[in-house]
Short mmCIF file of C-alpha atoms and ligand atoms in Angstrom, two decimals:
data_model
loop_
_atom_site.label_atom_id
_atom_site.label_comp_id
_atom_site.label_asym_id
_atom_site.label_seq_id
_atom_site.Cartn_x
_atom_site.Cartn_y
_atom_site.Cartn_z
CA MET B 1 181.14 6.20 -54.73
CA LYS B 2 182.86 9.52 -54.02
CA SER B 3 186.67 9.13 -53.90
CA ARG B 4 188.35 10.00 -50.60
CA SER B 5 190.09 13.37 -50.81
CA GLU B 6 193.88 13.43 -50.70
CA THR B 7 195.72 14.20 -47.49
CA VAL B 8 199.28 15.28 -46.94
CA SER B 9 201.74 15.34 -44.07
CA ILE B 10 204.74 17.66 -43.84
CA VAL B 11 207.75 16.82 -41.67
CA GLY B 12 209.55 19.96 -40.44
CA MET B 13 207.45 23.00 -39.53
CA GLY B 14 210.22 25.50 -40.20
CA TYR B 15 209.86 28.40 -42.55
CA VAL B 16 209.29 26.32 -45.71
CA GLY B 17 207.23 23.51 -44.13
CA LEU B 18 204.88 25.84 -42.31
CA CYS B 19 204.22 28.09 -45.32
CA THR B 20 203.63 24.99 -47.45
CA ALA B 21 201.28 23.50 -44.85
CA ALA B 22 199.28 26.72 -44.47
CA THR B 23 198.81 27.07 -48.24
CA PHE B 24 197.84 23.41 -48.71
CA ALA B 25 195.19 23.80 -46.01
CA SER B 26 194.00 27.06 -47.58
CA ARG B 27 193.21 25.04 -50.72
CA SER B 28 191.11 22.58 -48.69
CA ILE B 29 193.74 19.85 -48.67
CA ARG B 30 193.78 18.12 -45.29
CA THR B 31 197.30 18.58 -43.91
CA VAL B 32 199.19 17.20 -40.92
CA GLY B 33 202.14 19.41 -39.89
CA ILE B 34 204.77 17.46 -37.96
CA ASP B 35 207.72 18.80 -35.96
CA ILE B 36 209.94 17.37 -33.22
CA ASP B 37 209.83 20.71 -31.40
CA GLU B 38 206.81 20.46 -29.07
CA ALA B 39 206.79 24.20 -28.24
CA ARG B 40 206.65 25.05 -31.95
CA VAL B 41 203.80 22.56 -32.47
CA GLU B 42 201.86 24.05 -29.56
CA GLN B 43 202.22 27.53 -31.02
CA ILE B 44 201.00 26.37 -34.44
CA ARG B 45 198.03 24.65 -32.79
CA ARG B 46 197.06 28.03 -31.39
CA GLY B 47 197.15 29.39 -34.95
CA LYS B 48 200.24 31.48 -34.26
CA ALA B 49 203.27 31.34 -36.53
CA PRO B 50 206.59 30.87 -34.69
CA LEU B 51 208.25 33.11 -37.30
CA HIS B 52 207.45 36.37 -39.01
CA GLU B 53 206.01 35.99 -42.49
CA PRO B 54 203.31 38.27 -43.99
CA GLN B 55 199.90 36.56 -44.40
CA LEU B 56 201.04 33.43 -42.58
CA ASP B 57 199.24 34.14 -39.30
CA THR B 58 195.94 34.74 -41.08
CA LEU B 59 196.20 31.54 -43.11
CA LEU B 60 197.27 29.55 -40.07
CA LYS B 61 194.36 30.77 -37.97
CA GLN B 62 191.89 29.82 -40.69
CA ALA B 63 193.59 26.46 -41.26
CA VAL B 64 193.55 25.52 -37.59
CA LYS B 65 189.98 26.73 -37.08
CA SER B 66 188.70 24.78 -40.08
CA LYS B 67 190.64 21.74 -38.80
CA LEU B 68 192.26 21.38 -42.22
CA LEU B 69 195.65 21.71 -40.55
CA GLU B 70 196.60 19.59 -37.60
CA ALA B 71 199.94 20.22 -35.92
CA THR B 72 201.60 17.40 -34.01
CA SER B 73 204.94 16.13 -32.77
CA ASP B 74 203.77 12.56 -33.38
CA ILE B 75 205.17 11.43 -36.73
CA SER B 76 202.94 8.34 -36.71
CA ARG B 77 200.17 10.72 -37.82
CA ALA B 78 201.80 10.55 -41.28
CA PHE B 79 200.54 6.95 -41.57
CA GLY B 80 197.03 7.91 -42.57
CA THR B 81 198.08 10.48 -45.16
CA ASP B 82 198.78 9.80 -48.85
CA THR B 83 201.87 11.95 -49.32
CA THR B 84 204.61 13.10 -46.94
CA PHE B 85 206.78 16.13 -47.73
CA LEU B 86 210.16 16.38 -46.03
CA THR B 87 210.96 20.01 -45.21
CA VAL B 88 213.53 19.63 -42.45
CA GLY B 89 216.52 21.97 -42.50
CA THR B 90 219.73 21.17 -44.38
CA PRO B 91 222.34 23.40 -42.69
CA SER B 92 226.05 23.65 -43.49
CA GLN B 93 228.76 21.63 -41.81
CA GLN B 94 231.98 23.34 -40.68
CA ASP B 95 233.57 22.95 -44.13
CA GLY B 96 230.47 24.32 -45.89
CA SER B 97 229.25 20.92 -47.12
CA ILE B 98 225.63 19.95 -46.56
CA ASP B 99 224.56 18.46 -43.23
CA LEU B 100 222.02 15.71 -43.96
CA SER B 101 221.55 14.54 -40.37
CA TYR B 102 218.01 15.99 -40.07
CA VAL B 103 217.04 14.44 -43.38
CA LYS B 104 218.37 11.06 -42.27
CA ASN B 105 216.52 11.24 -38.94
CA ALA B 106 213.29 12.25 -40.63
CA CYS B 107 213.60 9.37 -43.15
CA GLU B 108 214.21 6.85 -40.39
CA ASP B 109 211.32 8.07 -38.26
CA LEU B 110 208.95 8.22 -41.21
CA GLY B 111 210.11 4.85 -42.50
CA ASN B 112 209.36 3.16 -39.18
CA VAL B 113 205.85 4.62 -39.28
CA LEU B 114 205.24 3.40 -42.82
CA ARG B 115 206.39 -0.17 -42.07
CA GLU B 116 202.91 -1.56 -41.47
CA LYS B 117 201.22 0.55 -44.12
CA ARG B 118 199.42 -1.28 -46.92
CA GLY B 119 198.82 0.72 -50.07
CA TYR B 120 200.77 3.44 -51.79
CA HIS B 121 202.59 6.21 -49.92
CA LEU B 122 204.50 8.97 -51.65
CA VAL B 123 207.51 10.65 -50.01
CA VAL B 124 208.56 14.03 -51.43
CA VAL B 125 211.90 15.69 -50.66
CA LYS B 126 211.30 19.43 -50.55
CA SER B 127 214.36 20.26 -48.46
CA THR B 128 217.26 21.65 -50.49
CA VAL B 129 219.62 18.71 -50.98
CA VAL B 130 222.67 18.23 -53.21
CA PRO B 131 222.22 16.16 -56.38
CA GLY B 132 222.06 12.46 -55.69
CA THR B 133 220.64 12.80 -52.16
CA THR B 134 217.08 11.70 -52.98
CA ASN B 135 218.26 8.62 -54.88
CA GLY B 136 221.12 8.05 -52.42
CA THR B 137 220.81 8.87 -48.72
CA VAL B 138 217.03 9.39 -48.69
CA LYS B 139 216.21 6.23 -50.62
CA ARG B 140 218.65 4.15 -48.59
CA PHE B 141 217.41 5.34 -45.18
CA LEU B 142 213.75 5.07 -46.20
CA GLU B 143 214.01 1.60 -47.71
CA GLN B 144 215.92 0.32 -44.69
CA SER B 145 213.42 1.59 -42.18
CA VAL B 146 210.24 0.89 -44.17
CA GLY B 147 211.50 -2.57 -45.08
CA LYS B 148 210.44 -2.26 -48.70
CA LYS B 149 211.89 -0.94 -51.92
CA VAL B 150 210.89 2.32 -53.55
CA GLY B 151 208.57 1.35 -56.40
CA SER B 152 205.06 -0.05 -56.46
CA GLU B 153 204.00 0.79 -52.88
CA LEU B 154 206.50 3.45 -51.91
CA GLY B 155 206.93 6.48 -54.17
CA LEU B 156 209.80 8.99 -54.01
CA CYS B 157 210.15 12.41 -55.65
CA ALA B 158 212.40 15.45 -55.37
CA ASN B 159 210.38 18.65 -55.49
CA PRO B 160 212.35 21.80 -54.57
CA GLU B 161 210.69 25.04 -53.48
CA PHE B 162 211.61 28.61 -54.42
CA LEU B 163 209.97 30.59 -51.61
CA LYS B 164 211.38 34.00 -50.70
CA GLU B 165 211.10 35.29 -47.15
CA GLY B 166 208.61 38.13 -46.98
CA THR B 167 206.59 36.86 -49.98
CA ALA B 168 206.60 33.13 -49.22
CA ILE B 169 202.81 32.72 -49.14
CA ASN B 170 202.34 34.48 -52.43
CA ASP B 171 205.24 32.49 -53.91
CA ALA B 172 203.65 29.23 -52.73
CA LEU B 173 200.25 30.18 -54.16
CA HIS B 174 201.64 31.47 -57.48
CA PRO B 175 204.91 29.73 -58.31
CA ASP B 176 206.42 30.27 -61.76
CA LYS B 177 207.05 26.52 -62.14
CA ILE B 178 206.84 23.18 -60.37
CA ILE B 179 209.81 20.84 -60.62
CA ILE B 180 209.10 17.15 -60.10
CA GLY B 181 212.11 14.83 -60.08
CA SER B 182 211.27 11.13 -60.06
CA ASN B 183 212.46 7.72 -61.19
CA ASP B 184 209.05 6.43 -62.22
CA LYS B 185 205.85 7.70 -63.77
CA LYS B 186 203.61 6.62 -60.89
CA SER B 187 205.18 8.85 -58.26
CA ALA B 188 205.48 11.82 -60.66
CA ASN B 189 201.82 11.45 -61.69
CA ARG B 190 200.68 11.26 -58.06
CA LEU B 191 202.49 14.45 -57.18
CA LYS B 192 201.28 16.20 -60.30
CA ARG B 193 197.72 15.14 -59.45
CA LEU B 194 198.10 16.68 -56.00
CA TYR B 195 199.35 19.95 -57.49
CA ARG B 196 196.52 19.91 -60.03
CA LYS B 197 194.11 19.76 -57.11
CA PHE B 198 196.00 22.58 -55.40
CA TYR B 199 196.25 24.95 -58.37
CA GLY B 200 193.21 23.90 -60.43
CA PRO B 201 193.17 25.65 -63.81
CA ARG B 202 196.09 27.85 -62.69
CA LEU B 203 198.57 24.97 -62.57
CA PRO B 204 201.96 26.50 -63.41
CA PRO B 205 204.29 24.80 -65.91
CA VAL B 206 205.35 21.42 -64.52
CA ILE B 207 208.83 20.20 -65.40
CA LEU B 208 209.20 16.45 -65.06
CA THR B 209 212.78 15.37 -64.68
CA SER B 210 215.19 13.09 -62.82
CA PRO B 211 215.59 13.62 -59.05
CA GLU B 212 219.19 14.75 -59.63
CA SER B 213 218.14 17.44 -62.12
CA ALA B 214 215.40 18.64 -59.79
CA GLU B 215 217.93 18.92 -56.98
CA LEU B 216 220.36 20.85 -59.16
CA VAL B 217 217.66 23.24 -60.43
CA LYS B 218 217.34 24.61 -56.90
CA TYR B 219 221.08 25.17 -56.47
CA ALA B 220 221.47 26.60 -59.97
CA SER B 221 218.62 29.00 -59.26
CA ASN B 222 220.09 30.29 -55.99
CA ALA B 223 223.62 30.38 -57.42
CA PHE B 224 222.44 32.43 -60.40
CA LEU B 225 220.57 34.93 -58.21
CA ALA B 226 223.49 35.28 -55.81
CA THR B 227 225.87 35.72 -58.74
CA LYS B 228 223.61 38.41 -60.18
CA VAL B 229 223.84 40.30 -56.87
CA SER B 230 227.63 39.93 -56.72
CA PHE B 231 227.80 40.99 -60.37
CA ILE B 232 225.91 44.24 -59.78
CA ASN B 233 227.91 44.89 -56.61
CA THR B 234 231.09 44.53 -58.68
CA VAL B 235 229.72 47.00 -61.23
CA ALA B 236 228.76 49.27 -58.31
CA ASN B 237 232.32 49.26 -57.01
CA ILE B 238 233.60 50.20 -60.45
CA ALA B 239 230.90 52.87 -60.92
CA GLN B 240 231.81 54.39 -57.58
CA GLN B 241 235.29 55.21 -58.92
CA ILE B 242 233.88 57.22 -61.85
CA PRO B 243 232.63 60.78 -61.28
CA GLY B 244 229.09 61.30 -62.53
CA VAL B 245 228.22 57.58 -62.72
CA ASP B 246 225.43 55.88 -60.76
CA VAL B 247 225.04 52.08 -60.68
CA GLY B 248 221.25 52.56 -60.51
CA THR B 249 221.28 53.98 -64.03
CA ILE B 250 223.55 51.20 -65.26
CA ALA B 251 221.28 48.54 -63.71
CA GLU B 252 218.17 50.12 -65.18
CA ALA B 253 219.71 50.30 -68.64
CA ILE B 254 221.16 46.79 -68.77
CA GLY B 255 218.00 45.37 -67.17
CA LEU B 256 215.94 46.50 -70.17
CA ASP B 257 217.76 43.92 -72.26
CA PRO B 258 215.51 40.86 -71.84
CA ARG B 259 218.57 38.63 -71.96
CA ILE B 260 219.70 40.28 -68.70
CA GLY B 261 216.40 41.21 -67.00
CA GLY B 262 215.93 43.99 -64.46
CA LEU B 263 215.35 41.98 -61.27
CA PHE B 264 218.08 41.23 -58.72
CA LEU B 265 220.23 44.10 -59.94
CA LYS B 266 220.02 46.19 -56.80
CA ALA B 267 223.50 47.01 -55.56
CA GLY B 268 223.90 46.86 -51.80
CA PRO B 269 225.96 45.68 -48.84
CA GLY B 270 225.96 42.05 -50.06
CA TYR B 271 223.39 39.30 -49.91
CA GLY B 272 222.34 37.58 -46.70
CA GLY B 273 219.61 35.19 -45.64
CA SER B 274 219.48 31.53 -44.77
CA CYS B 275 219.91 30.19 -48.30
CA PHE B 276 222.35 31.91 -50.66
CA HIS B 277 225.55 31.45 -48.63
CA LYS B 278 224.56 27.99 -47.38
CA ASP B 279 223.55 26.72 -50.81
CA LEU B 280 226.55 28.19 -52.63
CA GLN B 281 228.89 26.63 -50.10
CA ALA B 282 227.11 23.28 -50.43
CA LEU B 283 227.31 23.46 -54.23
CA ILE B 284 230.97 24.52 -54.23
CA ASN B 285 231.82 21.64 -51.89
CA TYR B 286 229.74 19.11 -53.76
CA SER B 287 231.36 20.09 -57.02
CA LYS B 288 234.85 20.03 -55.51
CA ASN B 289 234.27 16.52 -54.18
CA ASN B 290 233.36 15.50 -57.71
CA GLY B 291 236.62 16.97 -59.05
CA TYR B 292 235.41 20.34 -60.37
CA ASP B 293 236.43 23.66 -58.86
CA SER B 294 233.57 26.12 -59.51
CA THR B 295 235.67 29.29 -59.75
CA LEU B 296 232.66 31.47 -60.56
CA PHE B 297 230.69 30.54 -57.47
CA ARG B 298 233.72 30.96 -55.24
CA ALA B 299 234.10 34.45 -56.70
CA THR B 300 230.40 35.15 -56.07
CA GLU B 301 230.91 34.33 -52.42
CA GLU B 302 234.19 36.19 -52.10
CA THR B 303 232.74 39.29 -53.73
CA ASN B 304 229.86 39.13 -51.26
CA GLU B 305 232.17 38.77 -48.30
CA GLN B 306 234.22 41.78 -49.44
CA GLN B 307 231.17 43.97 -50.03
CA SER B 308 230.78 44.57 -46.30
CA ASN B 309 234.40 45.85 -46.23
CA LYS B 310 233.43 48.36 -48.92
CA VAL B 311 230.70 49.72 -46.65
CA VAL B 312 233.12 50.11 -43.74
CA ASP B 313 235.73 51.69 -46.07
CA MET B 314 233.15 54.29 -47.10
CA ALA B 315 232.47 55.21 -43.48
CA GLU B 316 236.21 55.39 -42.84
CA ALA B 317 236.73 57.64 -45.85
CA LEU B 318 234.13 60.04 -44.46
CA LEU B 319 235.36 60.04 -40.87
CA GLY B 320 239.08 59.38 -41.12
CA SER B 321 239.82 57.07 -38.22
CA LEU B 322 236.78 55.19 -36.93
CA SER B 323 238.21 54.55 -33.50
CA GLY B 324 236.06 55.94 -30.71
CA LYS B 325 233.39 57.15 -33.15
CA ARG B 326 229.67 56.63 -32.69
CA VAL B 327 228.03 54.97 -35.69
CA ALA B 328 224.28 54.50 -36.11
CA VAL B 329 223.42 51.30 -37.98
CA LEU B 330 219.96 51.57 -39.50
CA GLY B 331 218.75 48.09 -40.40
CA LEU B 332 219.79 44.67 -39.13
CA ALA B 333 217.50 42.28 -41.03
CA PHE B 334 218.98 40.67 -44.17
CA LYS B 335 216.24 42.41 -46.16
CA LYS B 336 213.14 44.43 -45.30
CA ASP B 337 209.92 42.99 -43.88
CA THR B 338 211.56 40.20 -41.95
CA ASP B 339 213.05 39.74 -38.49
CA ASP B 340 215.63 37.32 -39.91
CA ILE B 341 219.30 38.21 -39.45
CA ARG B 342 220.85 34.95 -40.65
CA GLU B 343 223.97 35.77 -42.71
CA ALA B 344 222.85 39.42 -42.78
CA SER B 345 225.43 41.89 -44.10
CA SER B 346 224.68 44.02 -41.01
CA LEU B 347 226.44 41.42 -38.86
CA ARG B 348 229.56 41.45 -41.05
CA VAL B 349 229.63 45.27 -41.03
CA ILE B 350 229.09 45.48 -37.27
CA ILE B 351 231.86 42.99 -36.52
CA GLN B 352 234.31 45.08 -38.55
CA LEU B 353 233.16 48.32 -36.98
CA LYS B 354 233.65 46.83 -33.53
CA LYS B 355 237.17 45.69 -34.48
CA LYS B 356 237.95 49.29 -35.37
CA GLY B 357 236.83 50.50 -31.98
CA VAL B 358 233.47 51.97 -33.02
CA HIS B 359 230.59 52.45 -30.63
CA VAL B 360 227.66 50.99 -32.60
CA ILE B 361 224.06 51.88 -31.90
CA ALA B 362 221.56 49.96 -34.01
CA TYR B 363 217.91 50.24 -34.86
CA ASP B 364 215.68 47.86 -36.80
CA PRO B 365 211.87 47.75 -36.70
CA MET B 366 211.76 43.95 -36.30
CA ALA B 367 215.17 42.32 -35.99
CA ILE B 368 216.43 43.65 -32.64
CA PRO B 369 215.29 40.62 -30.55
CA ASN B 370 217.12 38.22 -32.89
CA THR B 371 220.21 40.45 -32.96
CA LYS B 372 220.26 40.64 -29.16
CA LYS B 373 220.38 36.83 -29.06
CA GLN B 374 223.54 36.94 -31.15
CA LEU B 375 225.37 40.17 -30.26
CA ALA B 376 223.97 40.78 -26.76
CA ASP B 377 225.45 43.98 -25.30
CA GLN B 378 228.34 44.26 -27.77
CA ILE B 379 226.33 47.06 -29.39
CA GLY B 380 223.67 49.50 -28.22
CA TYR B 381 220.05 49.28 -29.39
CA ALA B 382 217.70 52.17 -30.07
CA ASP B 383 213.88 52.28 -30.05
CA ASN B 384 213.59 54.33 -33.20
CA PRO B 385 215.83 55.71 -35.97
CA TYR B 386 216.00 59.16 -34.38
CA SER B 387 217.43 57.96 -31.10
CA ALA B 388 219.93 55.78 -33.01
CA LEU B 389 221.06 58.87 -34.91
CA LYS B 390 221.31 61.01 -31.79
CA GLY B 391 224.87 62.28 -31.39
CA ALA B 392 226.20 59.91 -34.07
CA ASP B 393 229.24 60.69 -36.20
CA CYS B 394 227.99 58.55 -39.05
CA ALA B 395 224.86 56.66 -40.12
CA ILE B 396 224.98 53.48 -42.23
CA ILE B 397 221.80 52.26 -43.94
CA LEU B 398 221.93 48.45 -44.14
CA THR B 399 218.30 47.41 -44.69
CA GLU B 400 215.85 49.09 -47.07
CA TRP B 401 212.94 49.40 -44.59
CA ASP B 402 210.10 51.71 -45.75
CA GLU B 403 210.46 53.52 -42.44
CA PHE B 404 214.01 54.59 -43.41
CA VAL B 405 213.04 55.62 -46.94
CA LYS B 406 210.83 58.29 -45.34
CA LEU B 407 213.73 59.93 -43.49
CA LYS B 408 214.68 63.39 -44.73
CA PRO B 409 218.06 65.18 -44.71
CA LYS B 410 216.81 67.39 -41.88
CA ASP B 411 216.27 64.32 -39.66
CA PHE B 412 219.95 63.48 -39.97
CA GLN B 413 221.01 67.11 -39.52
CA ALA B 414 218.83 67.56 -36.46
CA CYS B 415 219.90 64.37 -34.66
CA MET B 416 223.49 63.66 -35.58
CA LYS B 417 226.70 65.17 -34.34
CA THR B 418 227.89 65.32 -37.97
CA PRO B 419 225.57 64.29 -40.81
CA ASN B 420 227.78 61.65 -42.48
CA VAL B 421 225.54 59.13 -44.25
CA VAL B 422 226.58 55.89 -45.95
CA ASP B 423 223.63 54.66 -48.00
CA ALA B 424 224.49 51.00 -48.56
CA ARG B 425 220.97 50.21 -49.82
CA ARG B 426 220.50 53.14 -52.19
CA ILE B 427 217.26 54.27 -50.58
CA PHE B 428 217.83 58.03 -50.76
CA ASP B 429 217.84 60.48 -53.66
CA PRO B 430 221.47 61.64 -54.05
CA GLU B 431 220.33 65.12 -55.19
CA GLU B 432 218.13 65.62 -52.13
CA PHE B 433 220.86 64.35 -49.81
CA SER B 434 223.66 66.34 -51.46
CA GLN B 435 223.43 68.91 -48.62
CA LEU B 436 224.80 66.20 -46.25
CA ASN B 437 228.08 64.27 -46.34
CA TYR B 438 226.30 61.62 -48.35
CA VAL B 439 227.98 58.65 -50.02
CA ALA B 440 226.29 55.62 -51.50
CA ILE B 441 227.19 52.21 -52.90
CA GLY B 442 227.75 52.53 -56.63
CA LEU B 443 227.54 56.31 -56.71
CA GLY B 444 230.53 58.04 -58.27
CA ALA B 445 231.61 61.40 -56.89
CA ARG B 446 229.50 64.37 -57.98
CA ARG B 447 231.01 66.18 -60.93
CA SER B 448 232.23 69.64 -59.97
CA LEU B 449 230.07 72.29 -61.56
CA ARG B 450 232.33 74.07 -64.03
CA ASP B 451 231.34 76.34 -66.92
C1 UDX D 1 214.04 24.75 -45.41
C2 UDX D 1 214.71 23.48 -45.86
O1 UDX D 1 213.87 22.86 -46.73
C3 UDX D 1 216.09 23.73 -46.38
O2 UDX D 1 216.61 22.58 -47.00
C4 UDX D 1 216.11 24.84 -47.37
O3 UDX D 1 217.42 25.10 -47.79
C5 UDX D 1 215.53 26.11 -46.76
O4 UDX D 1 214.25 25.84 -46.29
P1 UDX D 1 213.73 25.90 -43.15
O5 UDX D 1 212.27 25.77 -43.41
O6 UDX D 1 214.36 27.25 -43.12
O7 UDX D 1 214.54 25.02 -44.22
O8 UDX D 1 214.14 24.99 -41.92
P2 UDX D 1 214.22 25.33 -40.40
O9 UDX D 1 213.66 26.68 -40.13
O10 UDX D 1 215.57 24.91 -39.98
O11 UDX D 1 213.14 24.31 -39.81
C6 UDX D 1 213.23 22.94 -39.86
C7 UDX D 1 212.20 22.36 -38.87
O12 UDX D 1 212.29 20.94 -38.94
C8 UDX D 1 212.42 22.76 -37.43
O13 UDX D 1 211.23 23.27 -36.91
C9 UDX D 1 212.81 21.44 -36.73
O14 UDX D 1 212.35 21.37 -35.40
C10 UDX D 1 212.14 20.43 -37.63
N1 UDX D 1 212.73 19.09 -37.61
C11 UDX D 1 214.06 18.90 -37.77
C12 UDX D 1 211.87 17.98 -37.47
O15 UDX D 1 210.68 18.14 -37.30
N2 UDX D 1 212.41 16.73 -37.49
C13 UDX D 1 213.74 16.50 -37.62
O16 UDX D 1 214.16 15.34 -37.61
C14 UDX D 1 214.59 17.63 -37.76
C1 UDX D 2 216.26 33.29 -51.70
C2 UDX D 2 215.70 32.95 -53.09
O1 UDX D 2 215.28 34.16 -53.74
C3 UDX D 2 214.55 31.95 -53.00
O2 UDX D 2 214.07 31.61 -54.29
C4 UDX D 2 215.04 30.72 -52.26
O3 UDX D 2 213.99 29.76 -52.12
C5 UDX D 2 215.60 31.09 -50.90
O4 UDX D 2 216.64 32.07 -51.05
P1 UDX D 2 215.51 34.86 -49.68
O5 UDX D 2 216.79 34.44 -49.03
O6 UDX D 2 214.25 34.87 -48.90
O7 UDX D 2 215.24 33.95 -50.98
O8 UDX D 2 215.74 36.36 -50.17
P2 UDX D 2 216.00 37.15 -51.52
O9 UDX D 2 214.88 38.08 -51.73
O10 UDX D 2 216.38 36.25 -52.62
O11 UDX D 2 217.27 38.04 -51.09
C6 UDX D 2 218.50 37.46 -50.71
C7 UDX D 2 219.51 38.53 -50.40
O12 UDX D 2 219.94 39.18 -51.60
C8 UDX D 2 219.01 39.64 -49.48
O13 UDX D 2 219.99 39.96 -48.53
C9 UDX D 2 218.77 40.81 -50.42
O14 UDX D 2 218.89 42.06 -49.78
C10 UDX D 2 219.87 40.59 -51.43
N1 UDX D 2 219.56 41.21 -52.74
C11 UDX D 2 218.53 40.74 -53.48
C12 UDX D 2 220.33 42.29 -53.19
O15 UDX D 2 221.27 42.73 -52.51
N2 UDX D 2 220.03 42.84 -54.40
C13 UDX D 2 219.01 42.40 -55.19
O16 UDX D 2 218.81 42.95 -56.28
C14 UDX D 2 218.23 41.32 -54.70
#
């Protein structure tokens, strides 16, 4: 007799849950996507992603059409599946510590559904949670609502994801590793079997560990990457003080040492996005509550916070007083190819510019609708980079959009009142832009040509 093929359900159709669901379905694994937000579910049913992520719309359309993905707000649909992934959000509380209320709700709702289930069901925590959450809060809430202990009929694993916005689908299809944290062999083997079906002969290295280690891997990963960015921004600030030095050269050179590695060494206005700040704060708080003050990670965050001041200082150095000046902000998204502005450095820079009495006019190819929701009419919005630059005293590049890379010195000269340019993303060639008042993060002053 042919064995029944495995099915999965995913609770939380946010960024991570939806990308995971779409990729599972693309590998012919029947998937039920569950979310409490009915409008979001309706949109997914129509094969339309409620967020911007390259390739996601195409995968979703195929998945919905082939009926391999079913979107619903009814969590009882998890009953008939073999494995349920929890991908609900884990935001920060006021003090920076992790807010587990969505995780608790999801566990309770799922547990009630699984009460009458006979046979094995595996629950997998994919949300980013501090060490001890899977074996603590999750296990407690699940066991209480299911009415049985984790073990022979109810499996539990921690299985963090490492998706990056903008390349999430590719990251989900080709991860560099899979981390499975479990207390028993049965649940780990079940999850590994599912991933073997997903990846076939291309199964990436699987690291089997305790749930607590799996949970910490995710935080350690984000903390390392964020620290690498704050490190290069620190080097950039030092380089900027030295005539003839460019942080780009320093990054390229040190990156050739395999112990350092060349990725994540791009100096800029500071990291943003929904994860780095949130996860560092959660880790700092978690560690503090356990009696250890993680000085390094606090410094990573502080350096990041200050980096936006550096950008404003550079504009101020070019213009003298900023009060009453018109500044064009090119780029609002926290990185290119996304409409996401969560924790974006653009917001920190804009707030400071506003405090100094600047008239800000911003342009971004995708992120204006989200920015309008947050800043409303506190700033002006332009339809294209040229109209943002029109009559401006200074331009600040805050996102590395391809569209901005194409701009030439003459575009700035033609549109602006005075061509002062602060390149906070290092997208322009300093030589080519030397005809303007051009300054850039990590670029020391040009050496005067003597002899
Ligand atoms: C994910 C999480 O896994 C988080 O822990 C990680 O740090 C980053 O990635 P994300 O996908 O960005 O978070 O979450 P978000 O965009 O907030 O979406 C969560 C979804 O879960 C929302 O659509 C929300 O409606 C839904 N939800 C929330 C439920 O379906 N049930 C709940 O009980 C709570
Ligand atoms: C990050 C992690 O990379 C991912 O593994 C995790 O699952 C979620 O958090 P994401 O937030 O999508 O992903 O973006 P990422 O590409 O890591 O960039 C984060 C921020 O760092 C951006 O603002 C980016 O501009 C900045 N950055 C990144 C730099 O300033 N310099 C760099 O060299 C790299």
